[in-house]
Coordinates of C-alpha atoms in Angstrom, one line a residue:
M214 CA 68.5 19.7 100.6
T215 CA 71.8 18.1 99.6
D216 CA 74.5 17.2 102.1
A217 CA 76.7 20.0 100.5
E218 CA 74.0 22.5 101.0
E219 CA 73.3 21.4 104.6
K220 CA 77.0 21.9 105.6
K221 CA 76.6 25.6 104.7
V222 CA 73.6 26.1 107.0
P223 CA 74.4 26.9 110.6
E224 CA 72.6 24.5 113.0
S225 CA 71.6 27.3 115.4
K226 CA 70.9 31.0 115.6
E227 CA 70.9 33.5 118.4
I228 CA 67.7 35.4 118.9
D229 CA 67.9 39.1 118.4
W230 CA 64.5 40.7 118.5
G231 CA 65.7 43.5 116.2
V232 CA 68.0 41.8 113.8
W233 CA 68.5 38.2 112.6
I234 CA 72.1 37.2 113.6
V235 CA 73.4 33.8 112.6
Q236 CA 76.2 32.7 114.9
T237 CA 79.4 31.1 113.7
Q238 CA 80.3 27.6 114.9
E239 CA 83.1 29.0 117.0
D240 CA 80.8 31.6 118.7
R241 CA 78.3 28.9 119.5
E242 CA 80.8 26.5 121.0
A243 CA 82.4 29.3 123.1
E244 CA 79.1 30.5 124.4
T245 CA 77.6 27.1 125.1
N246 CA 80.7 26.0 126.9
A247 CA 80.7 29.1 129.0
C248 CA 77.1 28.8 130.3
C249 CA 73.7 27.5 129.4
F250 CA 71.4 30.4 128.5
P251 CA 68.2 30.9 126.6
G252 CA 68.4 32.5 123.2
V253 CA 69.9 30.0 120.8
L254 CA 67.6 28.4 118.3
L255 CA 68.1 25.1 116.6
R256 CA 67.7 25.2 112.8
N257 CA 65.9 22.5 110.9
A258 CA 65.7 20.1 113.8
H259 CA 64.5 17.2 111.7
V260 CA 67.4 17.0 109.3
G261 CA 69.2 13.6 109.5
L262 CA 66.2 11.9 111.2
P263 CA 65.5 8.7 109.2
N264 CA 62.1 7.7 107.9
P265 CA 60.1 5.7 110.4
G266 CA 60.3 2.4 108.6
P267 CA 61.5 0.4 105.6
D268 CA 58.0 -0.1 104.1
I269 CA 57.1 3.5 103.5
T270 CA 55.2 4.0 100.3
K271 CA 54.9 7.8 100.4
C272 CA 56.7 10.5 102.4
S273 CA 56.2 14.3 102.3
I274 CA 58.4 16.7 104.4
V275 CA 58.5 20.4 105.0
S276 CA 60.5 22.2 102.4
G277 CA 62.7 25.2 103.3
E278 CA 64.1 26.2 106.6
Y279 CA 62.7 27.0 110.1
F280 CA 63.9 27.5 113.7
Y281 CA 62.7 25.4 116.6
F282 CA 60.9 27.7 119.1
H283 CA 60.2 26.1 122.5
Y284 CA 59.5 27.0 126.1
G285 CA 61.8 29.6 127.5
C286 CA 63.9 30.0 124.3
D287 CA 63.8 33.8 124.5
G288 CA 64.1 34.1 128.3
Q289 CA 60.4 34.1 129.0
D290 CA 59.3 31.1 131.1
D291 CA 56.1 30.1 129.4
R292 CA 55.9 26.5 130.7
G293 CA 52.3 25.3 130.9
W294 CA 50.7 27.8 128.6
G295 CA 53.0 28.9 125.7
C296 CA 53.2 25.9 123.5
G297 CA 50.8 27.4 120.9
Y298 CA 52.7 30.6 120.8
R299 CA 56.0 28.6 120.2
T300 CA 54.6 26.5 117.4
L301 CA 53.3 29.8 115.8
Q302 CA 56.7 31.3 116.1
T303 CA 58.2 28.2 114.3
I304 CA 55.8 28.7 111.4
S305 CA 56.6 32.4 111.4
S306 CA 60.4 31.6 111.2
W307 CA 59.7 29.4 108.1
L308 CA 58.0 32.3 106.5
C309 CA 60.8 34.7 107.3
L310 CA 63.4 32.3 105.9
S311 CA 61.4 31.3 102.9
W312 CA 60.3 34.7 101.7
S313 CA 63.2 37.0 100.8
H314 CA 61.1 40.1 101.2
L315 CA 60.6 39.4 104.9
M316 CA 64.2 39.0 105.8
A317 CA 64.7 42.8 106.3
N318 CA 61.7 43.0 108.6
E319 CA 61.3 41.9 112.2
P320 CA 61.8 38.3 113.1
P321 CA 58.9 36.1 114.3
P322 CA 56.8 38.0 116.8
S323 CA 57.5 37.7 120.5
L324 CA 54.8 36.4 122.9
P325 CA 53.8 40.0 123.9
K326 CA 53.5 41.0 120.2
I327 CA 51.3 38.0 119.5
Q328 CA 49.0 39.0 122.4
Q329 CA 49.0 42.6 121.3
A330 CA 48.1 41.6 117.7
L331 CA 45.1 39.5 118.9
V332 CA 43.9 42.4 121.0
S333 CA 44.4 44.9 118.1
I334 CA 42.3 42.8 115.7
G335 CA 39.5 42.4 118.2
D336 CA 39.8 38.7 118.9
K337 CA 40.9 39.2 122.6
P338 CA 40.0 41.7 125.3
C339 CA 42.7 44.1 126.7
S340 CA 42.9 41.8 129.8
F341 CA 44.6 39.2 127.5
L342 CA 47.8 41.3 127.4
G343 CA 50.4 39.9 129.8
S344 CA 48.2 36.9 130.6
R345 CA 49.1 33.2 130.5
E346 CA 46.1 32.3 128.4
W347 CA 46.7 29.6 125.7
I348 CA 46.2 30.2 122.0
G349 CA 45.2 27.5 119.5
T350 CA 45.1 27.0 115.8
F351 CA 42.4 29.6 115.2
E352 CA 44.4 32.4 116.9
A353 CA 47.5 31.2 115.1
A354 CA 45.7 31.7 111.8
L355 CA 44.6 35.2 112.8
V356 CA 48.2 36.1 113.7
L357 CA 49.7 34.7 110.5
D358 CA 47.3 36.7 108.4
H359 CA 47.9 39.8 110.5
F360 CA 51.7 39.8 110.3
Y361 CA 52.3 38.1 107.0
D362 CA 49.1 38.4 105.0
V363 CA 49.0 34.6 104.8
P364 CA 45.5 33.0 105.1
C365 CA 45.2 29.6 106.8
R366 CA 42.9 26.7 106.4
I367 CA 41.6 25.2 109.6
V368 CA 40.7 21.5 109.4
H369 CA 38.6 20.0 112.2
V370 CA 39.2 16.3 112.9
R371 CA 36.5 15.0 115.2
K372 CA 37.6 11.6 116.3
G373 CA 41.3 11.9 117.1
G374 CA 43.7 9.3 115.7
S375 CA 41.1 7.2 113.9
E376 CA 39.8 10.1 111.7
L377 CA 43.2 11.8 111.5
E378 CA 44.4 8.8 109.5
G379 CA 42.1 9.9 106.7
M380 CA 43.9 13.3 106.7
A381 CA 47.2 11.8 105.6
E382 CA 46.6 12.4 101.9
E383 CA 45.7 16.0 102.5
L384 CA 48.8 16.5 104.5
H385 CA 50.9 15.0 101.7
Q386 CA 49.3 17.4 99.4
H387 CA 50.0 20.3 101.7
F388 CA 53.7 19.5 102.1
Q389 CA 54.1 18.8 98.4
T390 CA 52.4 22.0 97.2
R391 CA 52.8 24.5 100.1
G392 CA 55.8 23.2 102.0
S393 CA 55.2 25.0 105.3
P394 CA 55.0 23.5 108.8
V395 CA 51.5 22.8 110.1
M396 CA 50.1 23.5 113.6
M397 CA 48.0 20.9 115.4
G398 CA 46.1 21.2 118.7
G399 CA 43.1 19.5 120.4
D400 CA 40.8 19.4 123.4
R401 CA 41.7 16.4 125.6
D402 CA 45.1 16.3 123.9
N403 CA 45.5 20.1 124.2
S404 CA 49.3 20.2 123.7
S405 CA 50.2 22.2 120.6
K406 CA 52.4 20.4 118.1
G407 CA 54.2 21.4 115.0
I408 CA 53.8 18.9 112.1
L409 CA 56.8 18.8 109.7
G410 CA 55.8 15.8 107.5
V411 CA 53.8 12.7 107.0
C412 CA 54.8 9.2 105.9
T413 CA 52.4 6.5 104.8
S414 CA 52.8 2.7 104.7
A415 CA 50.5 -0.3 104.6
Q416 CA 50.4 -0.2 108.4
G417 CA 49.2 3.3 108.5
S418 CA 50.6 6.9 108.6
Q419 CA 53.1 8.6 110.9
L420 CA 53.5 12.3 111.5
L421 CA 56.8 14.1 111.9
V422 CA 56.1 16.1 115.2
L423 CA 58.1 19.0 116.5
D424 CA 57.3 19.3 120.2
P425 CA 57.5 22.9 121.6
H426 CA 57.4 21.8 125.3
Y427 CA 61.2 21.5 125.7
Y428 CA 62.6 23.8 128.4
G429 CA 66.3 24.0 129.1
P430 CA 69.7 24.9 127.6
P431 CA 70.2 25.0 123.8
L432 CA 69.9 21.7 121.9
N433 CA 71.8 20.3 119.0
R434 CA 70.0 18.1 116.4
E435 CA 71.4 14.9 117.8
T436 CA 70.1 15.6 121.3
A437 CA 66.7 16.9 120.1
Q438 CA 66.1 13.8 118.0
S439 CA 67.4 11.3 120.7
L440 CA 65.1 12.9 123.3
S441 CA 62.2 12.8 120.8
W442 CA 61.6 16.6 120.8
V443 CA 61.4 16.0 117.0
S444 CA 60.2 12.5 116.1
W445 CA 57.9 10.3 114.1
K446 CA 54.6 9.5 115.8
K447 CA 52.1 6.9 114.6
V448 CA 48.8 8.6 113.9
G449 CA 47.0 5.7 115.6
S450 CA 48.8 6.5 118.9
L451 CA 47.1 9.9 119.2
D452 CA 44.3 10.3 121.6
H453 CA 41.2 8.8 120.1
S454 CA 38.8 10.6 122.4
S455 CA 40.2 14.0 121.5
F456 CA 39.3 16.2 118.5
Y457 CA 42.1 17.9 116.7
N458 CA 42.4 21.1 114.7
L459 CA 45.0 21.6 112.0
C460 CA 46.2 25.0 110.8
L461 CA 47.5 24.8 107.3
P462 CA 49.1 28.1 106.0
Q463 CA 48.0 28.7 102.5
T464 CA 51.3 29.9 101.2
A465 CA 52.0 30.3 97.5
R466 CA 52.2 27.0 95.7
K467 CA 55.7 25.7 95.0

């Protein structure tokens, strides 16, 4: 995206669960100054974040646009259990913004709608509705297929950071040919993460991580990046005793 194109793109958007409404800069400033409230989403949180080092030999980044969904962003306090849902919503927002035929439909599904979908397709019992049960990459794949007819590839990485290093080339291929965000989760490291890119150098690979665990007033890009809610993480720094699953949406090739 060029600088000129980026200036035309609003940095945030107010959630409206019936209609997509993009706020003007003046509206955002007035509302943010008046009070801090849930309901404003940061758009393309990684834009402007520099590459993780000067010796990068290959870098592949998400293409297209998305919104940063995080704890409490729609008024529902889901701290401690909703990170998988929020990463799923971020991927859903990418689909809604990338596919013109989806723009007239509903925005990314709310947490209750995600739970209802998993019950409707038979993956969860009725007791799942209204619960605080986590979801992972497998459930995310089911929901993306249910709402958007997008199949997903689930990749199981057995040995955490050490084996995940070998996945770098596959992630490069995904971002270069599919372009969508990726969801990652694990067992010991059970915090869901959105993966927006991968960079490789002689010293190893780094992932561009979008962390859904933020809870608080609306963020701008500068703050989100300075507080590392979106940041580059060395693959080798991930938990080596945890397995990881990656959910790669198989969108149409670019």
